[in-house]
Every structure is written in structure tokens, then in C-alpha cells.
Amino acid sequence: MGFLWFSILVLIVYLGRLARASGWLLVPYLAWVSFAATLNHAVVGLNAPFVGR
């Protein structure tokens, strides 16, 4: 997850220097990836007690 988040952040910074609007248009994508990763982590945490049964 860390590499994906970091690569999106680098893309936002790089494109923001070329065209400010394109950088800002990727911010919701970064927010969505962060939310999806948090949700995925919560689901894995809730299912952790059942591992090994």
C-alpha cells in the first residue's frame, strides 16, 4: 500500500508542476486509495481471529 500511495503522491506533484488542474484532479483518487486501504485493513483486522481454525 505504501508504494501505491507514494507513487500517486509523486504523480500529483509531477503533474501539478506541468498543469495545476491535472494535479488537483488526482487528489480525490489519493483520498479514495487511502480510504480503501483503511477499509481493507479494518476488514482484515476483524477477520484475524478466525485465521488458523
GROMACS .gro file of C-alpha atoms in nm:
model
   53
    1MET     CA    1   0.000   0.000   0.000
    2GLY     CA    2   0.281   0.238   0.083
    3PHE     CA    3   0.432   0.220  -0.265
    4LEU     CA    4   0.097   0.285  -0.434
    5TRP     CA    5   0.022   0.582  -0.209
    6PHE     CA    6   0.372   0.724  -0.259
    7SER     CA    7   0.360   0.680  -0.638
    8ILE     CA    8   0.025   0.862  -0.658
    9LEU     CA    9   0.167   1.143  -0.446
   10VAL     CA   10   0.472   1.170  -0.674
   11LEU     CA   11   0.242   1.174  -0.978
   12ILE     CA   12   0.035   1.455  -0.824
   13VAL     CA   13   0.345   1.664  -0.755
   14TYR     CA   14   0.493   1.597  -1.100
   15LEU     CA   15   0.173   1.673  -1.290
   16GLY     CA   16   0.100   1.968  -1.064
   17ARG     CA   17   0.416   2.132  -1.195
   18LEU     CA   18   0.309   2.076  -1.556
   19ALA     CA   19  -0.059   2.159  -1.521
   20ARG     CA   20  -0.201   2.255  -1.184
   21ALA     CA   21  -0.551   2.131  -1.265
   22SER     CA   22  -0.431   1.781  -1.352
   23GLY     CA   23  -0.253   1.756  -1.018
   24TRP     CA   24  -0.562   1.864  -0.828
   25LEU     CA   25  -0.780   1.620  -1.021
   26LEU     CA   26  -0.576   1.331  -0.879
   27VAL     CA   27  -0.628   1.433  -0.515
   28PRO     CA   28  -0.969   1.256  -0.490
   29TYR     CA   29  -0.802   0.942  -0.626
   30LEU     CA   30  -0.541   0.959  -0.350
   31ALA     CA   31  -0.820   1.006  -0.095
   32TRP     CA   32  -1.008   0.707  -0.235
   33VAL     CA   33  -0.700   0.484  -0.228
   34SER     CA   34  -0.637   0.588   0.133
   35PHE     CA   35  -0.997   0.516   0.230
   36ALA     CA   36  -0.996   0.179   0.052
   37ALA     CA   37  -0.671   0.079   0.222
   38THR     CA   38  -0.808   0.176   0.563
   39LEU     CA   39  -1.128  -0.017   0.497
   40ASN     CA   40  -0.930  -0.320   0.378
   41HIS     CA   41  -0.711  -0.306   0.689
   42ALA     CA   42  -1.020  -0.295   0.911
   43VAL     CA   43  -1.175  -0.597   0.737
   44VAL     CA   44  -0.853  -0.795   0.772
   45GLY     CA   45  -0.834  -0.696   1.138
   46LEU     CA   46  -1.190  -0.810   1.201
   47ASN     CA   47  -1.125  -1.144   1.032
   48ALA     CA   48  -0.792  -1.204   1.206
   49PRO     CA   49  -0.935  -1.408   1.498
   50PHE     CA   50  -1.060  -1.671   1.252
   51VAL     CA   51  -0.721  -1.740   1.094
   52GLY     CA   52  -0.600  -2.091   1.167
   53ARG     CA   53  -0.931  -2.255   1.255
   0.00000   0.00000   0.00000
